[in-house]
């Protein structure tokens, strides 16, 4: 770890009147905030707690990094992964900001040097893991370093309902007990309604505010393909994305190694990546991918968090993830530059069985039930006959009423029929049963079946009992799944998995919103239709000056090798694209490029301006 001496950072001492926007422009080179960023920052600077949900690439980190610069003291960032800490600290240091991490990769002398800076008050941001923070006497040392803000990254790890639950995160409520006046900001890109409530509760937050940005990534195309013959389909996908960068997620370490070898055999610059590799090998693969030498990484979920690579043009799931949260987080690594990108999920029942096998080995009954419920939602997404984006966003409680036009279902739509009356029957039955029933009991009520559960709860007396007797039980299950996928109803995981009516569902009940349904199909028919459908062909928006952009990337690579840092630490792809478009002619114009701050202007303006000047003549 290269720590940075306090004298290297005269720019972090800000005047008392420096606004968040001024700090953003000076240190990060951006001229404006993204939606909700400024609102979150001002809330935190007011000393209030916050839970922040923003999509991958939405700018979550700035929500605590800008306050860290504005506040007089230390911001402590809790981060779950060593690789993530390293990437973020390098990026901050490259912008002239005093930041460091403390973890097991440092030598004793390096830790001592960093702690000396912390005691002197020179450090602005410190990244540590929850385990380090909770270790013996560490909180006492933190108290001596004048903490003014705690930021908890990947906050979904707090909740046992989250897809990446880590027990030590639940102990972070100690922060409010030891530092009751220091604000907390918890951030995540993947949390459903249940997890959001868990985050605030387990952290002991008081009067916290929830900030939620749209989870939609409209530049990402979504597609699900049958798992049979996936290698033949993958070869066609690779041909379409020749020379472009992408990630293929596999469920096992052996799977990553085997697939990478197969891709190398057909001429693809592919590498494998998983947690059992040596740290040096993992760093080599990651850096090679970031710098564009490696085009495709076949990886387990250990790969991708925090990587600032905007030009990932595709993400493929070779195996189905066990949760929609995990799926969403992983596809979020594609298209972070805003250009079109493709995401493909290969789906087979064998993958479902693999997850079910893992579930059987879980001893905690409640956690096993949680895993099962989330696996069911993942299967419903893969088998959906309605717009996949609506299914995905509805899971995160985001109301969407218009099909996206950028998923395989929208591009090859099934036959729909007017289903508002059927939806109203089901919703009315739920309402009259006080929304205290699950799917199977709802079907019994609609069919007029005197099941044990119906008799025990006296549901045969409700007015809607038998209202849907003319529809088969199988069809009702299919329709109710579509109501769930379209966001008309939701599952309350805490209240015994009962079905609840959403605001959109209430509008349907009142006749204010129409519902279209798909006639039930068997899995075999659905897969056959998918096989016949053409793979979505992504469109690409080339930069105005592609040749200049190529030269700028080559210069960035040269500089990154000289300073022994990943290429994104110099400039992100998005910044180089803006630079190639604007073609700055002097230092003032160079400073106006999006993503170029004061520190990087001093470091790199001369070299990049010389290249641009030679290019434009």
Coordinates of C-alpha atoms in Angstrom, one line a residue:
X1 CA 0.0 0.0 0.0
X2 CA 1.3 3.4 -0.9
X3 CA 0.3 5.8 1.8
X4 CA 0.3 9.5 1.2
X5 CA 2.0 12.0 3.4
X6 CA -0.1 14.9 4.8
X7 CA 2.0 17.5 2.9
X8 CA 0.8 16.0 -0.3
X9 CA -2.7 17.4 0.2
X10 CA -2.8 21.2 0.6
X11 CA -6.0 21.3 -1.5
X12 CA -8.1 19.4 1.0
X13 CA -8.1 22.2 3.5
X14 CA -11.3 24.0 2.3
X15 CA -12.6 27.5 3.2
X16 CA -15.6 27.6 5.4
X17 CA -17.8 28.7 2.6
X18 CA -16.9 26.0 0.0
X19 CA -20.2 24.6 -1.2
X20 CA -20.8 20.9 -2.1
X21 CA -20.9 21.8 -5.8
X22 CA -17.6 23.7 -5.5
X23 CA -16.0 20.7 -3.9
X24 CA -17.4 18.4 -6.5
X25 CA -16.0 20.5 -9.3
X26 CA -12.6 21.2 -7.7
X27 CA -11.7 17.6 -6.7
X28 CA -13.7 15.4 -9.0
X29 CA -14.1 17.6 -12.1
X30 CA -17.9 17.3 -12.4
X31 CA -19.9 20.4 -13.2
X32 CA -23.2 19.2 -11.7
X33 CA -24.6 16.5 -9.4
X34 CA -26.7 13.6 -10.5
X35 CA -30.3 13.3 -9.3
X36 CA -30.5 13.2 -5.5
X37 CA -26.8 13.4 -4.8
X38 CA -26.9 17.0 -3.6
X39 CA -30.0 16.4 -1.6
X40 CA -28.3 13.5 0.2
X41 CA -25.1 15.5 0.8
X42 CA -26.9 18.4 2.3
X43 CA -28.9 16.1 4.5
X44 CA -25.8 14.4 5.8
X45 CA -24.0 17.8 6.3
X46 CA -26.9 18.8 8.4
X47 CA -25.9 16.0 10.8
X48 CA -28.8 13.6 9.9
X49 CA -28.7 9.9 9.2
X50 CA -29.6 8.6 5.7
X51 CA -30.2 5.3 3.9
X52 CA -29.3 5.7 0.2
X53 CA -30.4 3.4 -2.6
X54 CA -28.8 4.2 -6.0
X55 CA -28.2 1.9 -8.9
X56 CA -24.7 0.6 -9.8
X57 CA -22.9 3.5 -11.5
X58 CA -25.3 6.0 -10.0
X59 CA -22.7 7.9 -7.9
X60 CA -23.3 6.6 -4.4
X61 CA -19.7 7.1 -3.3
X62 CA -19.8 10.9 -3.9
X63 CA -22.7 11.0 -1.3
X64 CA -20.1 10.6 1.5
X65 CA -16.9 11.6 -0.3
X66 CA -18.1 15.2 -0.8
X67 CA -19.3 15.6 2.8
X68 CA -15.9 14.2 3.9
X69 CA -14.2 17.1 2.2
X70 CA -16.6 19.6 3.7
X71 CA -16.5 18.4 7.3
X72 CA -13.6 19.1 9.7
X73 CA -12.6 15.6 10.8
X74 CA -12.4 12.0 9.6
X75 CA -15.0 10.1 7.6
X76 CA -14.8 6.3 8.3
X77 CA -16.0 4.1 5.4
X78 CA -17.0 0.5 6.2
X79 CA -16.4 -1.6 3.1
X80 CA -16.7 -5.4 2.8
X81 CA -13.9 -6.1 0.3
X82 CA -10.2 -5.4 0.2
X83 CA -10.2 -5.0 -3.6
X84 CA -13.0 -2.4 -3.3
X85 CA -11.1 -0.4 -0.7
X86 CA -8.0 -0.4 -2.8
X87 CA -9.7 0.8 -5.9
X88 CA -11.6 3.6 -4.1
X89 CA -8.6 4.8 -2.2
X90 CA -6.4 4.9 -5.3
X91 CA -9.1 6.9 -7.1
X92 CA -9.3 9.4 -4.2
X93 CA -5.5 9.8 -4.0
X94 CA -5.4 10.4 -7.7
X95 CA -7.7 13.4 -7.2
X96 CA -5.4 14.8 -4.5
X97 CA -7.5 13.6 -1.5
X98 CA -6.0 12.3 1.7
X99 CA -7.4 8.8 1.9
X100 CA -6.2 5.4 3.1
X101 CA -7.3 2.0 4.1
X102 CA -6.3 -0.3 7.0
X103 CA -6.5 -4.0 6.3
X104 CA -4.5 -7.2 6.3
X105 CA -2.5 -6.4 3.1
X106 CA -0.5 -3.7 4.9
X107 CA 2.8 -4.2 6.7
X108 CA 3.2 -3.1 10.3
X109 CA 5.2 0.0 9.3
X110 CA 2.6 1.0 6.7
X111 CA -0.1 0.8 9.3
X112 CA 1.9 2.8 11.8
X113 CA 2.5 5.5 9.2
X114 CA -1.2 5.8 8.3
X115 CA -2.2 5.9 12.0
X116 CA 0.3 8.7 12.5
X117 CA -1.5 10.7 9.8
X118 CA -4.9 9.9 11.4
X119 CA -3.6 11.2 14.8
X120 CA -2.4 14.4 13.1
X121 CA -5.8 15.1 11.6
X122 CA -4.5 15.1 8.0
X123 CA -6.5 12.2 6.8
X124 CA -10.0 12.8 5.3
X125 CA -11.3 9.3 4.6
X126 CA -10.4 6.0 6.1
X127 CA -11.6 2.7 4.7
X128 CA -11.9 -0.4 7.0
X129 CA -13.8 -3.6 7.1
X130 CA -16.5 -4.2 9.7
X131 CA -14.3 -6.9 11.2
X132 CA -11.4 -4.4 11.7
X133 CA -13.7 -1.7 13.1
X134 CA -15.2 -4.2 15.7
X135 CA -11.8 -5.6 16.7
X136 CA -10.4 -5.1 20.2
X137 CA -9.6 -1.4 21.0
X138 CA -10.0 -0.2 17.5
X139 CA -13.1 1.9 18.3
X140 CA -11.1 3.6 21.0
X141 CA -8.5 4.6 18.5
X142 CA -11.2 5.8 16.1
X143 CA -12.5 8.1 18.9
X144 CA -9.1 9.7 19.0
X145 CA -9.2 10.5 15.3
X146 CA -12.2 12.8 15.5
X147 CA -14.8 10.9 13.4
X148 CA -17.4 13.2 11.9
X149 CA -19.2 10.7 9.6
X150 CA -19.6 7.0 9.2
X151 CA -20.4 5.6 5.8
X152 CA -21.5 1.9 5.5
X153 CA -21.1 0.7 1.9
X154 CA -22.9 -2.4 0.6
X155 CA -25.3 -1.9 3.4
X156 CA -27.6 -4.7 2.3
X157 CA -25.1 -7.0 4.0
X158 CA -26.7 -5.9 7.3
X159 CA -30.0 -7.7 6.6
X160 CA -30.5 -11.5 6.8
X161 CA -33.0 -10.9 4.0
X162 CA -30.2 -9.4 1.8
X163 CA -28.5 -11.5 -0.9
X164 CA -25.1 -11.1 0.7
X165 CA -25.8 -11.2 4.4
X166 CA -22.7 -10.9 6.7
X167 CA -23.3 -11.4 10.4
X168 CA -20.7 -8.9 11.5
X169 CA -22.7 -6.1 9.8
X170 CA -25.4 -6.6 12.4
X171 CA -23.0 -5.6 15.1
X172 CA -22.6 -2.1 13.6
X173 CA -25.3 -0.8 15.8
X174 CA -22.5 -0.1 18.3
X175 CA -21.6 3.0 16.2
X176 CA -24.7 4.8 17.4
X177 CA -24.0 3.7 21.0
X178 CA -20.4 4.9 21.0
X179 CA -20.8 7.9 18.7
X180 CA -24.5 9.0 19.2
X181 CA -24.0 12.4 17.6
X182 CA -22.0 11.3 14.5
X183 CA -24.3 10.9 11.5
X184 CA -24.5 7.6 9.6
X185 CA -25.0 7.1 5.9
X186 CA -25.8 3.6 4.6
X187 CA -25.6 2.9 0.9
X188 CA -26.6 0.1 -1.4
X189 CA -27.5 -0.6 -5.0
X190 CA -29.6 -3.7 -4.2
X191 CA -32.3 -3.7 -1.5
X192 CA -35.9 -4.5 -1.6
X193 CA -38.5 -3.0 0.8
X194 CA -37.8 -5.5 3.5
X195 CA -34.0 -5.0 3.4
X196 CA -34.4 -1.2 3.5
X197 CA -36.3 -1.4 6.8
X198 CA -33.7 -3.8 8.2
X199 CA -30.8 -1.5 7.4
X200 CA -32.1 1.4 9.5
X201 CA -33.3 -0.8 12.3
X202 CA -30.0 -2.8 12.7
X203 CA -27.9 0.4 12.6
X204 CA -29.9 2.0 15.4
X205 CA -30.7 5.0 13.2
X206 CA -33.1 7.7 14.5
X207 CA -35.2 9.9 12.3
X208 CA -33.3 8.7 9.2
X209 CA -34.3 9.7 5.7
X210 CA -34.6 7.2 2.9
X211 CA -33.3 8.4 -0.5
X212 CA -34.3 6.2 -3.4
X213 CA -33.2 6.7 -7.0
X214 CA -34.7 4.9 -10.0
X215 CA -33.2 1.4 -10.4
X216 CA -33.8 1.6 -14.1
X217 CA -30.8 1.3 -16.5
X218 CA -32.5 1.9 -19.8
X219 CA -29.3 1.4 -21.8
X220 CA -29.1 -2.3 -20.8
X221 CA -30.9 -4.8 -22.9
X222 CA -32.3 -7.8 -21.0
X223 CA -32.6 -11.3 -22.4
X224 CA -33.1 -14.8 -21.1
X225 CA -32.0 -17.8 -23.2
X226 CA -32.5 -21.5 -22.5
X227 CA -29.5 -23.3 -21.0
X228 CA -29.4 -26.0 -23.6
X229 CA -26.7 -25.5 -26.3
X230 CA -25.4 -22.5 -24.5
X231 CA -21.9 -22.9 -25.8
X232 CA -23.1 -22.7 -29.4
X233 CA -25.1 -19.6 -28.5
X234 CA -22.2 -18.1 -26.7
X235 CA -19.9 -18.4 -29.7
X236 CA -22.4 -16.3 -31.7
X237 CA -22.6 -13.7 -29.0
X238 CA -18.7 -13.5 -28.9
X239 CA -18.6 -13.0 -32.7
X240 CA -21.1 -10.1 -32.3
X241 CA -19.0 -8.6 -29.5
X242 CA -15.5 -9.2 -31.1
X243 CA -12.9 -7.0 -29.6
X244 CA -15.3 -5.7 -26.9
X245 CA -15.1 -6.1 -23.1
X246 CA -17.5 -8.2 -21.1
X247 CA -18.0 -10.4 -18.0
X248 CA -19.3 -13.9 -17.9
X249 CA -20.5 -15.0 -14.4
X250 CA -20.3 -18.7 -13.5
X251 CA -21.5 -20.4 -10.4
X252 CA -18.3 -22.4 -9.7
X253 CA -14.5 -21.9 -9.7
X254 CA -14.0 -24.8 -12.0
X255 CA -16.7 -23.4 -14.3
X256 CA -14.7 -20.1 -14.7
X257 CA -11.5 -22.0 -15.6
X258 CA -13.1 -24.3 -18.1
X259 CA -15.1 -21.6 -19.9
X260 CA -12.1 -19.2 -20.1
X261 CA -10.0 -22.0 -21.6
X262 CA -12.8 -22.7 -24.2
X263 CA -13.0 -19.1 -25.2
X264 CA -9.2 -18.9 -25.5
X265 CA -9.5 -21.8 -27.8
X266 CA -11.6 -19.8 -30.3
X267 CA -9.3 -16.8 -30.1
X268 CA -11.0 -14.7 -27.4
X269 CA -8.7 -12.9 -25.0
X270 CA -10.3 -14.4 -21.9
X271 CA -9.1 -15.0 -18.3
X272 CA -10.7 -16.6 -15.3
X273 CA -11.2 -15.0 -11.9
X274 CA -12.3 -16.5 -8.5
X275 CA -11.6 -16.0 -4.8
X276 CA -9.3 -19.0 -4.5
X277 CA -6.7 -17.5 -6.8
X278 CA -3.6 -15.8 -5.4
X279 CA -4.0 -12.1 -4.7
X280 CA -1.3 -11.3 -7.3
X281 CA -3.1 -13.3 -10.0
X282 CA -6.4 -11.7 -9.2
X283 CA -4.9 -8.2 -9.4
X284 CA -3.2 -9.1 -12.7
X285 CA -6.5 -10.2 -14.2
X286 CA -8.4 -7.2 -12.9
X287 CA -5.8 -4.7 -14.1
X288 CA -5.5 -6.4 -17.5
X289 CA -9.3 -6.2 -17.9
X290 CA -9.4 -2.6 -16.8
X291 CA -6.7 -1.6 -19.2
X292 CA -8.3 -3.5 -22.1
X293 CA -5.7 -6.2 -22.7
X294 CA -8.1 -8.9 -21.5
X295 CA -11.5 -8.7 -23.3
X296 CA -13.6 -11.2 -21.3
X297 CA -13.3 -12.3 -17.7
X298 CA -15.1 -15.6 -16.7
X299 CA -15.7 -15.0 -13.0
X300 CA -17.5 -15.9 -9.9
X301 CA -19.4 -13.2 -8.0
X302 CA -16.1 -12.2 -6.4
X303 CA -15.3 -10.1 -9.5
X304 CA -16.6 -6.7 -10.4
X305 CA -17.4 -4.7 -7.2
X306 CA -16.1 -1.2 -7.4
X307 CA -14.4 -1.5 -10.8
X308 CA -14.5 1.8 -12.7
X309 CA -14.7 0.4 -16.2
X310 CA -17.3 2.1 -18.3
X311 CA -17.0 0.2 -21.6
X312 CA -18.2 -3.2 -20.5
X313 CA -20.5 -4.0 -23.4
X314 CA -22.0 -7.2 -22.1
X315 CA -22.6 -9.2 -19.0
X316 CA -23.6 -12.9 -19.3
X317 CA -24.8 -15.2 -16.6
X318 CA -23.6 -18.7 -17.6
X319 CA -25.6 -19.9 -14.6
X320 CA -28.6 -18.4 -13.0
X321 CA -28.0 -16.4 -9.7
X322 CA -30.0 -17.3 -6.7
X323 CA -31.5 -13.8 -6.2
X324 CA -32.8 -10.9 -8.2
X325 CA -30.6 -8.6 -6.1
X326 CA -27.5 -10.5 -7.1
X327 CA -28.6 -10.6 -10.7
X328 CA -29.3 -6.8 -10.7
X329 CA -26.0 -6.0 -9.1
X330 CA -24.0 -8.1 -11.6
X331 CA -25.7 -6.8 -14.8
X332 CA -25.1 -3.3 -13.4
X333 CA -21.4 -3.6 -14.3
X334 CA -22.3 -3.3 -18.0
X335 CA -22.8 0.0 -19.8
X336 CA -21.7 2.3 -17.0
X337 CA -20.6 4.8 -19.7
X338 CA -24.3 5.2 -20.7
X339 CA -23.8 3.5 -24.1
X340 CA -26.0 0.5 -25.0
X341 CA -24.9 -2.8 -23.5
X342 CA -26.3 -6.3 -23.6
X343 CA -27.1 -8.6 -20.7
X344 CA -28.0 -12.3 -21.2
X345 CA -29.1 -14.9 -18.6
X346 CA -28.9 -18.6 -19.5
X347 CA -31.6 -20.4 -17.6
X348 CA -32.1 -24.1 -17.0
X349 CA -33.7 -26.2 -14.3
X350 CA -30.3 -27.7 -13.5
X351 CA -29.3 -24.3 -12.1
X352 CA -32.4 -24.2 -10.0
X353 CA -31.6 -27.6 -8.6
X354 CA -28.0 -26.5 -7.7
X355 CA -29.4 -23.6 -5.6
X356 CA -31.9 -26.0 -4.0
X357 CA -29.1 -28.3 -3.1
X358 CA -27.2 -25.5 -1.4
X359 CA -30.4 -24.6 0.5
X360 CA -30.7 -28.1 1.9
X361 CA -27.3 -27.7 3.6
X362 CA -28.5 -24.5 5.4
X363 CA -29.4 -25.3 9.1
X364 CA -31.1 -22.0 9.9
X365 CA -34.7 -22.6 9.1
X366 CA -35.6 -18.9 8.7
X367 CA -32.6 -18.2 6.4
X368 CA -33.4 -21.3 4.3
X369 CA -37.0 -20.0 3.9
X370 CA -35.6 -16.6 2.8
X371 CA -33.3 -18.2 0.2
X372 CA -36.3 -20.3 -1.1
X373 CA -38.5 -17.2 -1.5
X374 CA -35.8 -15.3 -3.3
X375 CA -35.1 -18.2 -5.6
X376 CA -38.8 -18.3 -6.5
X377 CA -38.7 -14.7 -7.5
X378 CA -35.5 -15.3 -9.6
X379 CA -37.3 -18.2 -11.4
X380 CA -40.3 -16.0 -12.0
X381 CA -38.1 -13.4 -13.7
X382 CA -36.4 -16.0 -15.9
X383 CA -39.8 -17.5 -16.9
X384 CA -41.6 -14.2 -17.2
X385 CA -44.0 -13.6 -20.2
X386 CA -44.2 -9.9 -19.5
X387 CA -41.6 -7.1 -19.9
X388 CA -38.6 -8.2 -17.9
X389 CA -37.7 -4.7 -16.9
X390 CA -41.2 -4.3 -15.3
X391 CA -40.6 -7.6 -13.4
X392 CA -37.2 -6.5 -12.2
X393 CA -38.1 -3.0 -11.1
X394 CA -41.3 -4.1 -9.5
X395 CA -39.3 -6.4 -7.3
X396 CA -37.6 -3.2 -5.9
X397 CA -41.0 -1.6 -5.4
X398 CA -40.5 0.8 -8.4
X399 CA -43.8 1.3 -10.3
X400 CA -43.5 0.9 -14.0
X401 CA -46.6 0.8 -16.3
X402 CA -45.0 1.0 -19.8
X403 CA -43.1 -1.9 -21.3
X404 CA -39.4 -1.0 -21.9
X405 CA -39.0 -2.2 -25.6
X406 CA -35.5 -3.3 -24.8
X407 CA -35.9 -6.8 -23.5
X408 CA -36.4 -10.1 -25.3
X409 CA -40.1 -10.3 -24.3
X410 CA -40.8 -6.8 -25.7
X411 CA -38.9 -7.5 -28.9
X412 CA -40.6 -10.9 -29.4
X413 CA -43.9 -10.4 -27.5
X414 CA -46.3 -13.2 -26.7
X415 CA -50.0 -12.9 -27.4
X416 CA -51.8 -10.7 -24.8
X417 CA -55.5 -10.5 -23.9
X418 CA -57.5 -8.0 -21.8
X419 CA -57.1 -9.3 -18.2
X420 CA -58.4 -6.4 -16.1
X421 CA -61.5 -8.3 -14.9
X422 CA -59.4 -11.3 -13.8
X423 CA -57.0 -9.0 -12.0
X424 CA -59.9 -7.2 -10.2
X425 CA -61.3 -10.6 -9.1
X426 CA -58.0 -11.7 -7.6
X427 CA -57.3 -8.3 -5.9
X428 CA -60.8 -8.1 -4.6
X429 CA -60.4 -11.6 -3.0
X430 CA -57.2 -10.5 -1.4
X431 CA -58.8 -7.4 0.0
X432 CA -61.8 -9.2 1.4
X433 CA -59.3 -11.7 3.0
X434 CA -57.6 -8.7 4.6
X435 CA -54.4 -9.4 2.7
X436 CA -53.5 -12.2 5.1
X437 CA -53.3 -15.1 2.6
X438 CA -50.6 -16.6 0.4
X439 CA -50.8 -17.6 -3.3
X440 CA -52.2 -21.2 -2.7
X441 CA -55.0 -20.0 -0.4
X442 CA -55.9 -17.2 -2.8
X443 CA -56.3 -19.8 -5.6
X444 CA -58.5 -21.9 -3.3
X445 CA -60.7 -18.8 -2.5
X446 CA -61.0 -17.9 -6.2
X447 CA -61.8 -21.5 -7.2
X448 CA -64.2 -22.0 -4.3
X449 CA -62.2 -24.9 -2.9
X450 CA -62.9 -25.9 0.7
X451 CA -59.3 -26.6 1.7
X452 CA -58.1 -27.0 5.2
X453 CA -56.7 -23.5 5.3
X454 CA -59.9 -22.0 3.9
X455 CA -62.0 -23.8 6.5
X456 CA -59.7 -22.8 9.4
X457 CA -59.8 -19.1 8.5
X458 CA -63.5 -19.1 7.6
X459 CA -62.8 -17.8 4.1
X460 CA -65.6 -19.6 2.5
X461 CA -67.9 -16.8 3.8
X462 CA -66.2 -14.0 1.9
X463 CA -68.2 -12.6 -1.0
X464 CA -65.5 -13.4 -3.5
X465 CA -65.4 -17.1 -2.6
X466 CA -65.7 -19.1 -5.9
X467 CA -65.7 -15.9 -8.0
X468 CA -63.1 -17.4 -10.4
X469 CA -64.3 -21.0 -10.5
X470 CA -64.5 -21.0 -14.3
X471 CA -60.6 -20.6 -14.5
X472 CA -58.3 -23.6 -13.8
X473 CA -56.1 -23.6 -10.8
X474 CA -53.0 -23.8 -13.0
X475 CA -54.1 -20.7 -14.9
X476 CA -54.8 -18.8 -11.7
X477 CA -51.3 -19.6 -10.5
X478 CA -49.9 -18.3 -13.8
X479 CA -52.0 -15.1 -13.7
X480 CA -51.1 -14.4 -10.0
X481 CA -47.5 -14.7 -10.9
X482 CA -48.0 -12.2 -13.7
X483 CA -49.8 -9.8 -11.2
X484 CA -46.7 -10.1 -9.1
X485 CA -44.4 -9.5 -12.0
X486 CA -46.3 -6.5 -13.1
X487 CA -46.2 -4.9 -9.7
X488 CA -49.9 -5.2 -8.8
X489 CA -49.2 -7.3 -5.7
X490 CA -46.1 -8.0 -3.6
X491 CA -44.9 -10.6 -1.1
X492 CA -44.6 -9.5 2.5
X493 CA -41.6 -11.7 3.5
X494 CA -41.9 -10.7 7.2
X495 CA -45.7 -11.4 7.5
X496 CA -45.6 -15.1 6.6
X497 CA -45.2 -14.5 2.9
X498 CA -48.7 -13.0 2.6
X499 CA -49.7 -11.2 -0.6
X500 CA -50.2 -7.5 -0.4
X501 CA -51.9 -5.1 -2.8
X502 CA -49.5 -2.3 -4.1
X503 CA -50.6 1.2 -5.0
X504 CA -50.7 0.2 -8.6
X505 CA -52.9 -2.7 -7.7
X506 CA -55.4 -0.4 -5.9
X507 CA -55.6 1.6 -9.1
X508 CA -56.5 -1.5 -11.0
X509 CA -59.2 -2.3 -8.4
X510 CA -60.7 1.2 -9.0
X511 CA -60.7 0.7 -12.8
X512 CA -58.0 3.4 -13.3
X513 CA -55.3 1.1 -14.9
X514 CA -55.8 -1.7 -17.4
X515 CA -54.1 -5.1 -17.2
X516 CA -52.8 -7.3 -20.1
X517 CA -52.2 -10.9 -19.5
X518 CA -50.5 -13.8 -21.4
X519 CA -52.3 -17.1 -21.9
X520 CA -50.5 -19.7 -19.7
X521 CA -47.7 -21.6 -21.6
X522 CA -45.8 -24.7 -20.6
X523 CA -42.1 -24.3 -19.9
X524 CA -41.3 -26.4 -23.0
X525 CA -43.4 -24.1 -25.3
X526 CA -41.8 -21.1 -23.8
X527 CA -38.3 -22.4 -24.4
X528 CA -39.2 -23.4 -27.9
X529 CA -40.4 -19.9 -28.7
X530 CA -37.2 -18.5 -27.1
X531 CA -35.0 -20.8 -29.3
X532 CA -36.7 -19.5 -32.5
X533 CA -36.4 -15.8 -31.4
X534 CA -33.3 -14.0 -32.7
X535 CA -30.8 -12.8 -30.2
X536 CA -31.1 -9.1 -29.5
X537 CA -28.7 -7.1 -31.6
X538 CA -27.3 -4.2 -29.6
X539 CA -26.6 -0.9 -31.1
X540 CA -23.5 1.1 -30.5
X541 CA -22.9 4.8 -30.4
X542 CA -19.4 5.4 -31.6
X543 CA -17.5 8.5 -30.2
X544 CA -17.3 11.4 -32.6
X545 CA -13.6 11.0 -32.8
X546 CA -12.9 7.3 -32.4
X547 CA -9.3 7.5 -33.6
X548 CA -8.5 10.3 -31.1
X549 CA -10.2 8.3 -28.3
X550 CA -8.0 5.3 -29.2
X551 CA -4.9 7.5 -28.9
X552 CA -6.1 9.0 -25.6
X553 CA -6.6 5.5 -24.2
X554 CA -3.1 4.5 -25.3
X555 CA -1.6 7.5 -23.5
X556 CA -3.6 6.7 -20.4
X557 CA -2.2 3.1 -20.5
X558 CA 1.3 4.4 -20.7
X559 CA 0.8 6.8 -17.8
X560 CA -0.9 4.0 -15.7
X561 CA 2.1 1.8 -16.2
X562 CA 4.5 4.5 -15.2
X563 CA 2.7 5.1 -11.9
X564 CA 1.9 1.4 -11.4
X565 CA -1.8 2.1 -11.0
X566 CA -4.9 0.9 -12.9
X567 CA -5.9 2.9 -15.9
X568 CA -9.2 4.2 -14.5
X569 CA -7.2 5.9 -11.7
X570 CA -5.8 8.3 -14.4
X571 CA -9.1 9.0 -16.2
X572 CA -12.3 7.0 -16.6
X573 CA -13.5 6.0 -20.0
X574 CA -16.3 8.5 -19.8
X575 CA -13.8 11.3 -19.2
X576 CA -11.7 10.3 -22.2
X577 CA -14.9 10.1 -24.4
X578 CA -15.8 13.7 -23.3
X579 CA -12.2 14.8 -23.9
X580 CA -12.2 13.3 -27.4
X581 CA -15.5 15.1 -28.1
X582 CA -14.5 18.5 -26.7
X583 CA -10.9 18.4 -28.0
X584 CA -9.6 21.0 -25.4
X585 CA -6.9 23.3 -26.7
X586 CA -5.6 24.8 -23.5
X587 CA -5.5 24.3 -19.7
X588 CA -8.8 26.2 -19.2
X589 CA -10.7 24.1 -21.7
X590 CA -9.0 20.9 -20.3
X591 CA -10.4 21.7 -16.9
X592 CA -13.9 21.9 -18.3
X593 CA -13.8 18.2 -19.4
X594 CA -16.2 16.2 -17.3
X595 CA -14.2 14.3 -14.6
X596 CA -11.1 16.5 -14.6
X597 CA -10.5 18.3 -11.3
X598 CA -7.7 20.7 -10.2
X599 CA -5.3 17.9 -9.1
X600 CA -5.5 15.9 -12.4
X601 CA -5.2 19.1 -14.4
X602 CA -1.9 19.8 -12.8
X603 CA -0.8 16.2 -13.3
X604 CA -1.9 15.4 -16.8
X605 CA -3.0 18.5 -18.8
X606 CA 0.4 18.9 -20.5
X607 CA 0.6 15.4 -21.9
X608 CA -3.0 15.1 -23.0
X609 CA -3.1 18.6 -24.5
X610 CA 0.0 17.8 -26.5
X611 CA -1.6 14.7 -28.0
X612 CA -4.8 16.5 -28.8
X613 CA -2.9 19.4 -30.4
X614 CA -1.0 17.0 -32.6
X615 CA -4.2 15.2 -33.6
X616 CA -6.2 18.3 -34.6
X617 CA -3.1 19.9 -36.2

